[in-house]
């Protein structure tokens, strides 16, 4: 699909920094970004609440504004602006989901952790070496699942394909691993 006149005008006005252009851009594409975030969340088995969706939208808008609209200036018009922005939004969303998952796994979660929709969380772990030391106490398969999910940011579906295991076995395995790691961490501090 070619670049529509409306999108062309919105794009040009943003790059020219016309008054109200940014608000027009936000109004036009925020629905698309919310859809991309929710779809990506579902595809990667990462539950989000409304505050998380707002945060990811902000991350996308910051990426677009960065370096004087570099993302928009790099648009070549070989597809629709919506298609291009969908790719940008998905990349930003996946990157931020991976960052959050790694932070959670390492225990470096800020005050935002209370807003995340997670049923379990592992105890605070200060560094990667400590994570690796704790993972040695898990069976090899369980440790690999834990790494793929928490450190590599893979979804249950991706882990299932990678390890050739049933997708519905991953959640219980992660829960058991968290419980065991939690117990080890508590024993270390006692």
C-alpha positions as CSV (number, residue, x, y, z in Angstrom):
1,X,0.0,0.0,0.0
2,X,1.3,3.4,-0.9
3,X,1.8,6.4,1.3
4,X,-1.6,8.1,1.7
5,X,-2.0,11.9,1.3
6,X,-3.1,12.1,5.0
7,X,0.0,10.2,6.2
8,X,2.2,12.2,3.9
9,X,0.9,15.4,5.3
10,X,1.2,14.3,8.9
11,X,4.8,13.1,8.3
12,X,5.8,16.4,6.5
13,X,4.2,18.5,9.2
14,X,6.1,16.6,12.0
15,X,9.4,16.9,10.2
16,X,8.7,20.6,9.6
17,X,7.8,21.0,13.3
18,X,4.5,22.7,12.6
19,X,2.3,23.7,15.5
20,X,0.0,20.8,16.4
21,X,1.7,18.3,14.1
22,X,3.0,16.1,16.8
23,X,-0.5,15.9,18.4
24,X,-2.0,15.0,15.0
25,X,0.7,12.3,14.7
26,X,-0.1,10.9,18.1
27,X,-3.8,11.0,17.6
28,X,-3.4,9.2,14.2
29,X,-1.1,6.4,15.4
30,X,-1.7,5.7,19.1
31,X,-4.4,3.2,18.4
32,X,-2.0,1.3,16.1
33,X,0.7,1.3,18.7
34,X,-1.7,0.0,21.4
35,X,-2.7,-2.8,19.1
36,X,0.9,-3.7,18.3
37,X,1.8,-3.7,22.0
38,X,-1.2,-5.9,22.9
39,X,-0.6,-8.3,20.0
40,X,3.1,-8.6,20.8
41,X,2.3,-9.1,24.5
42,X,-0.1,-11.9,23.6
43,X,2.3,-13.5,21.1
44,X,5.2,-13.5,23.7
45,X,3.0,-14.6,26.6
46,X,3.7,-11.4,28.5
47,X,0.7,-10.2,30.4
48,X,0.3,-6.4,30.6
49,X,-1.9,-4.1,32.5
50,X,-3.0,-0.6,31.3
51,X,-0.1,1.1,32.9
52,X,2.3,-1.2,31.1
53,X,0.6,-0.4,27.8
54,X,1.0,3.3,28.4
55,X,4.7,2.8,29.3
56,X,5.3,0.9,26.1
57,X,3.5,3.6,24.1
58,X,5.7,6.2,25.7
59,X,8.8,4.2,24.8
60,X,7.6,4.0,21.1
61,X,7.0,7.8,21.0
62,X,10.4,8.5,22.6
63,X,12.0,6.3,20.0
64,X,10.3,8.3,17.2
65,X,11.3,11.6,18.7
66,X,14.9,10.6,19.3
67,X,17.6,12.2,17.3
68,X,15.3,14.9,15.8
69,X,12.7,12.4,14.4
70,X,15.3,10.1,12.9
71,X,12.8,7.2,12.6
72,X,10.5,9.4,10.6
73,X,13.3,10.9,8.5
74,X,14.4,7.3,7.6
75,X,11.0,6.4,6.2
76,X,11.5,5.9,2.5
77,X,7.9,5.5,1.4
78,X,8.2,1.9,0.1
79,X,5.3,0.9,2.2
80,X,2.5,2.6,4.0
81,X,3.5,4.7,7.0
82,X,1.4,2.5,9.2
83,X,3.3,-0.6,8.1
84,X,6.6,1.1,8.8
85,X,5.5,2.3,12.2
86,X,4.1,-1.1,13.0
87,X,7.6,-2.6,12.5
88,X,9.2,0.2,14.6
89,X,6.6,-0.2,17.4
90,X,7.0,-4.0,17.5
91,X,10.8,-3.7,17.7
92,X,10.6,-1.2,20.5
93,X,8.0,-3.2,22.4
94,X,10.0,-6.5,22.1
95,X,13.2,-4.7,23.2
96,X,11.5,-3.2,26.2
97,X,9.8,-6.5,27.1
98,X,13.2,-8.3,27.1
99,X,14.8,-5.5,29.2
100,X,12.0,-5.9,31.8
101,X,12.2,-9.6,31.8
102,X,15.9,-9.5,32.3
103,X,15.6,-7.0,35.1
104,X,12.9,-9.1,36.8
105,X,15.1,-12.2,36.6
106,X,18.1,-10.4,38.0
107,X,16.0,-8.6,40.7
108,X,16.7,-5.1,39.4
109,X,13.1,-4.2,39.1
110,X,12.2,-0.6,40.1
111,X,9.0,0.5,41.8
112,X,7.2,-0.4,38.6
113,X,7.3,-4.1,39.6
114,X,4.2,-3.7,41.7
115,X,2.3,-2.7,38.5
116,X,3.4,-5.7,36.5
117,X,0.9,-8.6,36.1
118,X,3.0,-11.5,37.3
119,X,2.0,-14.3,39.5
120,X,5.4,-15.1,40.8
121,X,8.7,-13.3,41.0
122,X,12.1,-14.7,42.0
123,X,13.9,-13.2,44.9
124,X,16.2,-10.2,44.5
125,X,19.4,-11.4,42.7
126,X,22.2,-8.9,42.4
127,X,24.2,-10.1,39.4
128,X,24.4,-12.5,36.5
129,X,27.0,-14.7,38.3
130,X,24.7,-15.2,41.2
131,X,21.9,-16.2,38.8
132,X,24.2,-18.7,37.1
133,X,25.3,-20.1,40.4
134,X,21.7,-20.6,41.5
135,X,20.7,-22.2,38.2
136,X,23.3,-24.9,38.8
137,X,20.9,-26.2,41.5
138,X,18.2,-26.8,38.9
139,X,18.0,-29.8,36.5
140,X,19.6,-28.9,33.2
141,X,16.3,-28.8,31.3
142,X,14.6,-26.6,33.9
143,X,17.6,-24.2,34.0
144,X,17.5,-23.9,30.2
145,X,13.8,-23.1,30.3
146,X,14.4,-20.5,33.0
147,X,17.2,-18.9,31.0
148,X,15.3,-18.8,27.7
149,X,12.2,-17.2,29.4
150,X,13.8,-14.8,31.9
151,X,17.1,-14.0,30.4
152,X,16.5,-14.3,26.7
153,X,13.0,-13.1,26.7
154,X,11.5,-16.0,24.7
155,X,7.7,-16.7,24.9
156,X,6.3,-20.1,25.9
157,X,5.7,-20.8,22.3
158,X,9.3,-20.0,21.3
159,X,10.7,-22.1,24.1
160,X,8.4,-25.0,23.1
161,X,9.7,-24.9,19.6
162,X,13.4,-24.5,20.7
163,X,13.3,-27.3,23.1
164,X,10.7,-29.5,21.5
165,X,8.6,-29.7,24.6
166,X,4.9,-29.1,25.2
167,X,4.0,-25.4,25.6
168,X,1.7,-26.2,28.6
169,X,4.6,-27.7,30.6
170,X,6.7,-24.5,30.6
171,X,4.6,-22.5,33.1
172,X,4.7,-25.2,35.8
173,X,8.4,-25.8,35.2
174,X,9.1,-22.0,35.7
175,X,7.0,-22.0,38.8
176,X,8.9,-24.9,40.3
177,X,12.2,-23.3,39.4
178,X,11.2,-20.0,41.0
179,X,10.2,-21.8,44.2
180,X,13.4,-23.7,44.3
181,X,15.5,-20.6,43.6
182,X,13.5,-18.7,46.2
183,X,14.3,-21.4,48.7
184,X,18.0,-21.3,47.9
185,X,18.1,-17.6,48.1
186,X,16.4,-17.5,51.5
187,X,18.7,-20.2,52.8
188,X,21.7,-18.1,51.7
189,X,20.5,-15.1,53.6
190,X,19.6,-17.0,56.8
